[in-house]
Amino acid sequence: MLTRLRALGFAGLLLVAVFLLAGCGIGNETDPVSLMREPMMSDGNQKLHSVITSQLAGNQIVSPRDPEDTSSIRVGDLNNDGIQEAVLFYETPEDENVRIHGMLLENQGGTWVKKLTFNGAGLVLESFKLVDVTNDGTLDIVAGFSRGEEDSENTLIVYSYTGGTLEVVWQMPYSHFVVDDSRQKPMDMNGDKLTDITIISFLRNEYFTVTTYQYNNGFREIGRLDMESQISGVYNVAAGQVAENTTGLIIDTMITQSASVSNIIIMKGGRMQRLDLVDHTYRDAVILSEDVDNDGILEFGLLERPAGWENADPTEVPFFVSFYQWDGEQGTIFKLQQYRDNQNLFILNIPKDLHGKVTINRNSDKKRYLRFVRIENDEVLAEIKFFPLSQWDNVSSGWEELVRTSGQVVGIKESGAFKRKMGNMLNTAVEREESSE
């Protein structure tokens, strides 16, 4: 799966979003305390850190590769006894049989006590969640493991903690799995108020299946869909609301090395189905489906060629990316247009009321200079320029630093109208961004 980059965006006329490559600043941390999720920060994290360090005996704690949540330690009451448990995974490189192990600790009167260790699988911890998937009111440990190889089959294990022991209640091969949505709420594909797990299994030219399971004295299949296996691969799976009051998946698949398509999957009348929207979701690019406008509904992206660039070489075109939602019936709804820098340095959001009214001046060069203008009168809305570091301190007034790298500064200059619009909307945009985190 391609790594998702989280974009921090402010709404405005053309508002800038800078990619946070480190995932909110915790992606590269190695200290277990700094990787703890928010509930742990007020629950004796220093004591827990000390106990973990002593119990690991030199072994290294591991974080999941899942870019949506790389925190290495999770805390919750796993058996509803009022006592908090902490769960983590660690690596034993010298162990030839089982390399990834787990550890479970209990908070007993403010003191963290190791209760047990358990085996993982494979060589790499891919994903790690605490969620009630057995629908008994207690949290389960859901972990995905791999051998660290491309196109290899992964292993999903569900553990339940009862009576002071940890039980493996399910083990399943997978390529991708979904147990919660983009906002970390449990998935419910069939709308029966019970959590389910969806397994995507793919092997090129062999099989491509989407199967949803639910626990009922064991995990039972409640829906299955056989997909076209002649694709190059599955590079992204987004889960959540795919339309108003409709839960589903958007599975982004590669058709060729440069072309992709989004598949919208739902369950209706107890049957899993793929919507007939493939012609609407094809694009000559790799674009991640996600909730780009934070309205709680997932969107898929399409390339849009700016006006005036119709006859240009595609490699030179500074394409817009336009995002759409399924309308719940037979069509799609336009939601948001962006310009995405091809080096992943920044994103510009273009508001809905200017869709189709803005282009990029034909003299622009996406690697050096971009001028965003109104189509009707060529009014300049914003300029973006890439400056060598040695030149930045001497640039003329009006330019503001957008993003800085080790070798250059990307500057932005906005029109007066743009600045007034941005100032009027900034506070609201900040509040909306903070509320979505």
Tab-separated table of C-alpha atoms in Angstrom, residues 2 19 39 41 54-55 63 110 115 123 158 160 191 214 227 274-275 290 306 314 319 342 390 402 408 424:
chain	number	residue	atom	x	y	z
A	2	LEU	CA	1.297	3.410	-0.827
A	19	PHE	CA	2.370	17.715	3.938
A	39	PRO	CA	-5.264	8.403	26.796
A	41	MET	CA	-0.352	10.552	28.642
A	54	SER	CA	13.098	-3.405	32.156
A	55	GLN	CA	10.859	-6.138	30.751
A	63	SER	CA	5.672	0.414	15.758
A	110	GLY	CA	-0.792	2.688	39.777
A	115	LYS	CA	0.900	-10.232	32.865
A	123	LEU	CA	8.782	-10.366	10.399
A	158	VAL	CA	-7.402	-11.429	16.564
A	160	SER	CA	-9.073	-11.776	23.170
A	191	GLY	CA	-25.818	-1.747	9.116
A	214	GLN	CA	-18.756	-11.019	11.542
A	227	MET	CA	-13.336	-8.775	-8.387
A	274	ARG	CA	-19.424	-2.919	-6.565
A	275	LEU	CA	-21.046	0.233	-7.904
A	290	GLU	CA	-9.928	9.804	1.241
A	306	PRO	CA	-6.233	23.329	-16.788
A	314	PRO	CA	1.134	15.528	-20.465
A	319	PHE	CA	-2.787	19.102	-13.583
A	342	ASN	CA	4.593	16.897	-8.011
A	390	SER	CA	20.866	31.616	-1.650
A	402	LEU	CA	5.311	28.499	1.805
A	408	GLN	CA	15.138	25.712	-1.785
A	424	ASN	CA	-11.806	36.462	6.646
